[in-house]
Amino acid sequence: MPGSDNEAGALALFSAKPAFNETLHVGRPNIGNREEFHRRIDGILDRRWLTNNGECVQELEARLASLLGVKHCIAMCNATVALEITIRALGLKGEVIVPSFTFVATPHSLQWQEITPVFCDIDPLTHNMDPLCVEKLLTPRTTGIIGVHLWGRPCDVEALGGIAQKHNLKLMFDAAHAFNCTRGGRMVGGFGNAEVFSFHATKFFNTLEGGAVATNDDDLAQQIRLMKNFGFAGYDNVVYIGTNGKMNEVSAAFGLVGLENLDQFVAVNRANYQVYRQGLAGVPGISLIAYEEGERNNYQYIVCEVDHASAGISRDALMEVLHAENVVARRYFYPGCHRMEPYRSYFPHAGLLLPHTEALTQRVLLLPTGTAVGPGEIEKICRIIKLAVEHAPEVMRKVTTG
Ligand code: T4K
């Protein structure tokens, strides 16, 4: 705790003892029932079937398809490969419109196969792709749109669907953040031609590494299944160009156990979010993004926006304050994909068309949550933030002059 007094000197930035002995991270994995996991591992070892469409993968795919309300769910080794395969199976080429305010895997999955990602600006309120901007970026080379349901808040799927239909484009979603979320009461997974989930360790539901493609399109699902298995349609029978996108049995087992604990993970995330909301209420210049309470959300990200003018401190200064206290807050997704290689070399002036993205990458800071963080720790984090804002001039002086 930053001392008993309310002075700036109580902050570790000014050499006080850090509030936490053990580092708090954004993205500590949630772990389901260990005994159940061990039981499933024994089953895998007994069967000696470790990968290649094993029993656990099949069970996981069936459970996911039923939860998401889709015809097909194909488990994958990670979301990046799942994106690459889906893009290829949909026949995307030329240019594809994507947001820049996303994890770099989204544009990389295009560029990796020499398709040009065309960066689109976002709506500053939802942080999601702005359909009006999408329309302005269409060219004769455009073949598709990839929306990203950032922080689990679904994109404007209706408007994007309308644009795709009007211009005969494919529409897919990077739903890496949006597992177990709804829009208009419909589960994310069934929108567009296909949706891709990430089950990386840092996601609230994880399979160590992993991902999945959800679709209602029978032919697409069939193609994706072939592509993720080298194009094999049976022993010695390759009918398609493919790669290796398979999920292994241990990952699937971990996921099956996690599914049993899914509601508990969401409940913890939601409770943590409420504690943050209360703890930060009324702190000038500090706000948390809101979630539609009428929809299903996973609350896996605590997304804080720092308004430098009202808070008196910058996002980066607040990050330094927190890091000094052993709270590794993260600047997702700074500095924006258009400012990362190779995109910044290819499109050095992309930022001119992305004013909201540019502004938001300076404001957003993610805070720790999940089952590894308790309400007491969150209250402490909120008190640190409050103290930093109360002493904004001293903090800014310290951060800028050292
Ligand atoms: N699309 C979007 C919109 C995405 O956000 C992502 C991934 C993808 C696509 C691609 O999905 P995958 O191909 O990964 O399935 C992390 C994750 O690596 C990445 O999966 C995730 N998004 C992104 C938002 O965050 P980093 O580089 O920030 O993670 P890293 O390794 O720093 O981990 C964060 C913190 O979590 C660490 O400081 C410590 C903690 N941690 C991490 C791991 C892996 C643990 O405590 N235990 C662990 O096992 O990218």
Tab-separated table of N, CA and C and ligand atoms in Angstrom, residues 23-29 76-83 101-107 109 147-151 174-178 196-203 206-212 301 328 330 332-333 366 372, ligand 1:
chain	number	residue	atom	x	y	z
A	23	THR	N	4.256	-9.353	-8.589
A	23	THR	CA	3.791	-8.570	-9.735
A	23	THR	C	2.383	-8.986	-10.162
A	24	LEU	N	1.546	-8.001	-10.420
A	24	LEU	CA	0.210	-8.267	-10.981
A	24	LEU	C	0.264	-8.016	-12.483
A	25	HIS	N	-0.272	-8.963	-13.262
A	25	HIS	CA	-0.228	-8.867	-14.730
A	25	HIS	C	-1.622	-8.747	-15.314
A	26	VAL	N	-1.674	-8.175	-16.511
A	26	VAL	CA	-2.885	-8.274	-17.338
A	26	VAL	C	-2.753	-9.605	-18.078
A	27	GLY	N	-3.721	-10.475	-17.928
A	27	GLY	CA	-3.672	-11.708	-18.724
A	27	GLY	C	-3.171	-12.926	-17.976
A	28	ARG	N	-3.261	-12.920	-16.624
A	28	ARG	CA	-2.927	-14.150	-15.888
A	28	ARG	C	-3.998	-15.182	-16.211
A	29	PRO	N	-3.595	-16.399	-16.559
A	29	PRO	CA	-4.602	-17.372	-17.012
A	29	PRO	C	-5.582	-17.788	-15.914
A	76	MET	N	-8.486	-24.993	-33.423
A	76	MET	CA	-7.212	-24.691	-34.101
A	76	MET	C	-6.090	-24.516	-33.078
A	77	CYS	N	-4.855	-24.504	-33.599
A	77	CYS	CA	-3.693	-24.377	-32.716
A	77	CYS	C	-3.559	-22.975	-32.125
A	78	ASN	N	-4.061	-21.963	-32.796
A	78	ASN	CA	-4.119	-20.601	-32.246
A	78	ASN	C	-4.992	-19.757	-33.178
A	79	ALA	N	-5.326	-18.559	-32.735
A	79	ALA	CA	-6.227	-17.729	-33.547
A	79	ALA	C	-5.529	-17.147	-34.767
A	80	THR	N	-4.221	-16.939	-34.680
A	80	THR	CA	-3.517	-16.334	-35.818
A	80	THR	C	-3.568	-17.266	-37.025
A	81	VAL	N	-3.260	-18.531	-36.808
A	81	VAL	CA	-3.337	-19.507	-37.900
A	81	VAL	C	-4.804	-19.679	-38.332
A	82	ALA	N	-5.719	-19.630	-37.381
A	82	ALA	CA	-7.149	-19.737	-37.729
A	82	ALA	C	-7.574	-18.570	-38.626
A	83	LEU	N	-7.067	-17.364	-38.329
A	83	LEU	CA	-7.371	-16.210	-39.181
A	83	LEU	C	-6.791	-16.425	-40.576
A	101	PHE	N	-6.606	-0.409	-34.793
A	101	PHE	CA	-6.648	-0.524	-33.330
A	101	PHE	C	-7.039	-1.950	-32.958
A	102	THR	N	-6.063	-2.843	-33.063
A	102	THR	CA	-6.261	-4.263	-32.779
A	102	THR	C	-4.897	-4.870	-32.499
A	103	PHE	N	-4.881	-6.115	-32.059
A	103	PHE	CA	-3.610	-6.825	-31.903
A	103	PHE	C	-3.037	-7.066	-33.302
A	104	VAL	N	-1.714	-7.025	-33.397
A	104	VAL	CA	-1.081	-7.032	-34.721
A	104	VAL	C	-1.329	-8.329	-35.507
A	105	ALA	N	-1.793	-9.367	-34.817
A	105	ALA	CA	-2.101	-10.621	-35.528
A	105	ALA	C	-3.171	-10.400	-36.591
A	106	THR	N	-4.080	-9.433	-36.377
A	106	THR	CA	-5.167	-9.252	-37.354
A	106	THR	C	-4.598	-8.845	-38.722
A	107	PRO	N	-3.847	-7.730	-38.839
A	107	PRO	CA	-3.295	-7.422	-40.165
A	107	PRO	C	-2.212	-8.401	-40.607
A	109	SER	N	-2.165	-11.524	-40.358
A	109	SER	CA	-2.731	-12.737	-40.967
A	109	SER	C	-3.068	-12.485	-42.443
A	147	GLY	N	-13.889	-7.374	-39.324
A	147	GLY	CA	-14.213	-6.599	-38.128
A	147	GLY	C	-13.574	-7.256	-36.915
A	148	VAL	N	-13.242	-6.457	-35.913
A	148	VAL	CA	-12.677	-7.000	-34.664
A	148	VAL	C	-13.627	-6.605	-33.533
A	149	HIS	N	-14.084	-7.576	-32.766
A	149	HIS	CA	-14.969	-7.263	-31.627
A	149	HIS	C	-14.083	-6.908	-30.436
A	150	LEU	N	-13.576	-5.691	-30.455
A	150	LEU	CA	-12.558	-5.328	-29.470
A	150	LEU	C	-13.097	-5.341	-28.041
A	151	TRP	N	-12.322	-5.870	-27.157
A	151	TRP	CA	-12.643	-5.995	-25.717
A	151	TRP	C	-13.905	-6.834	-25.497
A	174	ASP	N	-12.714	-11.051	-36.436
A	174	ASP	CA	-11.719	-11.476	-35.463
A	174	ASP	C	-12.417	-11.338	-34.113
A	175	ALA	N	-12.874	-12.486	-33.606
A	175	ALA	CA	-13.637	-12.499	-32.353
A	175	ALA	C	-12.755	-12.984	-31.207
A	176	ALA	N	-11.438	-12.724	-31.342
A	176	ALA	CA	-10.474	-13.203	-30.338
A	176	ALA	C	-10.889	-12.820	-28.922
A	177	HIS	N	-11.520	-11.635	-28.777
A	177	HIS	CA	-11.869	-11.146	-27.429
A	177	HIS	C	-13.297	-11.485	-27.032
A	178	ALA	N	-14.081	-12.006	-27.961
A	178	ALA	CA	-15.532	-11.983	-27.768
A	178	ALA	C	-16.164	-13.351	-27.556
A	196	VAL	N	-13.566	-15.876	-35.776
A	196	VAL	CA	-12.378	-16.566	-35.246
A	196	VAL	C	-12.163	-16.181	-33.780
A	197	PHE	N	-12.058	-17.195	-32.933
A	197	PHE	CA	-11.818	-16.969	-31.498
A	197	PHE	C	-10.378	-17.307	-31.141
A	198	SER	N	-9.874	-16.639	-30.113
A	198	SER	CA	-8.567	-17.013	-29.559
A	198	SER	C	-8.770	-17.633	-28.189
A	199	PHE	N	-8.077	-18.757	-27.975
A	199	PHE	CA	-8.084	-19.378	-26.653
A	199	PHE	C	-6.661	-19.387	-26.097
A	200	HIS	N	-5.919	-18.309	-26.389
A	200	HIS	CA	-4.568	-18.170	-25.843
A	200	HIS	C	-4.624	-18.090	-24.320
A	201	ALA	N	-3.515	-18.459	-23.682
A	201	ALA	CA	-3.453	-18.489	-22.211
A	201	ALA	C	-3.965	-17.213	-21.557
A	202	THR	N	-3.785	-16.077	-22.224
A	202	THR	CA	-4.180	-14.797	-21.610
A	202	THR	C	-5.672	-14.498	-21.749
A	203	LYS	N	-6.383	-15.314	-22.500
A	203	LYS	CA	-7.829	-15.095	-22.661
A	203	LYS	C	-8.582	-15.715	-21.482
A	206	ASN	N	-9.250	-20.358	-21.903
A	206	ASN	CA	-8.066	-20.687	-22.701
A	206	ASN	C	-7.871	-22.179	-22.841
A	207	THR	N	-7.092	-22.521	-23.878
A	207	THR	CA	-6.679	-23.913	-24.100
A	207	THR	C	-5.147	-23.939	-24.167
A	208	LEU	N	-4.490	-23.181	-23.328
A	208	LEU	CA	-3.028	-22.964	-23.302
A	208	LEU	C	-2.682	-22.082	-24.508
A	209	GLU	N	-2.542	-22.689	-25.665
A	209	GLU	CA	-2.588	-22.003	-26.962
A	209	GLU	C	-3.805	-22.588	-27.664
A	210	GLY	N	-4.468	-21.806	-28.478
A	210	GLY	CA	-5.592	-22.377	-29.212
A	210	GLY	C	-6.494	-21.321	-29.791
A	211	GLY	N	-7.415	-21.777	-30.595
A	211	GLY	CA	-8.396	-20.888	-31.205
A	211	GLY	C	-9.444	-21.743	-31.881
A	212	ALA	N	-10.387	-21.087	-32.518
A	212	ALA	CA	-11.436	-21.831	-33.223
A	212	ALA	C	-12.073	-20.945	-34.270
A	301	TYR	N	-11.540	-7.770	-20.067
A	301	TYR	CA	-10.568	-6.678	-20.091
A	301	TYR	C	-11.078	-5.487	-19.285
A	328	VAL	N	1.640	-4.412	-13.630
A	328	VAL	CA	2.062	-4.268	-15.025
A	328	VAL	C	0.842	-3.982	-15.912
A	330	ARG	N	-1.082	-2.488	-19.106
A	330	ARG	CA	-0.611	-2.592	-20.499
A	330	ARG	C	-1.301	-1.595	-21.422
A	332	TYR	N	-2.486	-1.787	-24.468
A	332	TYR	CA	-3.054	-2.413	-25.671
A	332	TYR	C	-3.850	-1.356	-26.421
A	333	PHE	N	-3.805	-1.131	-27.749
A	333	PHE	CA	-2.881	-1.738	-28.654
A	333	PHE	C	-2.014	-0.629	-29.222
A	366	LEU	N	-4.767	-0.934	-19.875
A	366	LEU	CA	-5.485	-2.099	-19.360
A	366	LEU	C	-4.964	-2.483	-17.982
A	372	ALA	N	-6.926	-14.411	-10.857
A	372	ALA	CA	-5.671	-14.230	-10.122
A	372	ALA	C	-5.662	-12.931	-9.308
B	1	T4K	N1	-6.706	-11.004	-32.624
B	1	T4K	C1	-6.779	-10.283	-31.507
B	1	T4K	C2	-7.695	-9.121	-31.455
B	1	T4K	C3	-5.995	-10.633	-30.396
B	1	T4K	O1	-6.041	-9.897	-29.277
B	1	T4K	C4	-5.139	-11.755	-30.493
B	1	T4K	C5	-4.293	-12.116	-29.395
B	1	T4K	C6	-5.115	-12.493	-31.693
B	1	T4K	C7	-5.923	-12.076	-32.752
B	1	T4K	C8	-4.245	-13.690	-31.881
B	1	T4K	O2	-4.585	-14.739	-31.014
B	1	T4K	P1	-3.545	-15.962	-30.743
B	1	T4K	O3	-2.881	-16.312	-32.049
B	1	T4K	O4	-2.555	-15.492	-29.701
B	1	T4K	O5	-4.445	-17.069	-30.245
B	1	T4K	C9	-1.068	-11.253	-25.657
B	1	T4K	C10	-1.355	-12.617	-26.246
B	1	T4K	O6	-0.159	-13.297	-26.616
B	1	T4K	C11	-2.270	-12.571	-27.409
B	1	T4K	O7	-2.824	-13.859	-27.547
B	1	T4K	C12	-3.400	-11.583	-27.189
B	1	T4K	N2	-4.212	-11.414	-28.351
B	1	T4K	C13	-2.867	-10.231	-26.808
B	1	T4K	C14	-3.977	-9.260	-26.504
B	1	T4K	O8	-2.113	-10.371	-25.621
B	1	T4K	P2	1.162	-10.038	-25.236
B	1	T4K	O9	2.416	-10.050	-26.021
B	1	T4K	O10	0.701	-8.758	-24.699
B	1	T4K	O11	1.147	-11.137	-24.091
B	1	T4K	P3	2.189	-11.451	-22.990
B	1	T4K	O12	2.943	-12.642	-23.377
B	1	T4K	O13	2.912	-10.218	-22.593
B	1	T4K	O14	1.202	-11.885	-21.805
B	1	T4K	C15	0.544	-10.920	-21.018
B	1	T4K	C16	0.792	-11.181	-19.556
B	1	T4K	O15	0.098	-12.335	-19.184
B	1	T4K	C17	2.230	-11.439	-19.196
B	1	T4K	O16	2.854	-10.266	-18.837
B	1	T4K	C18	2.125	-12.408	-18.043
B	1	T4K	C19	0.799	-13.054	-18.182
B	1	T4K	N3	0.900	-14.454	-18.559
B	1	T4K	C20	1.043	-14.787	-19.880
B	1	T4K	C21	1.117	-16.105	-20.241
B	1	T4K	C22	1.276	-16.480	-21.687
B	1	T4K	C23	0.849	-15.406	-17.583
B	1	T4K	O17	0.755	-15.083	-16.396
B	1	T4K	N4	0.897	-16.728	-17.937
B	1	T4K	C24	1.019	-17.117	-19.238
B	1	T4K	O18	1.031	-18.330	-19.504
B	1	T4K	O19	0.062	-10.675	-26.200
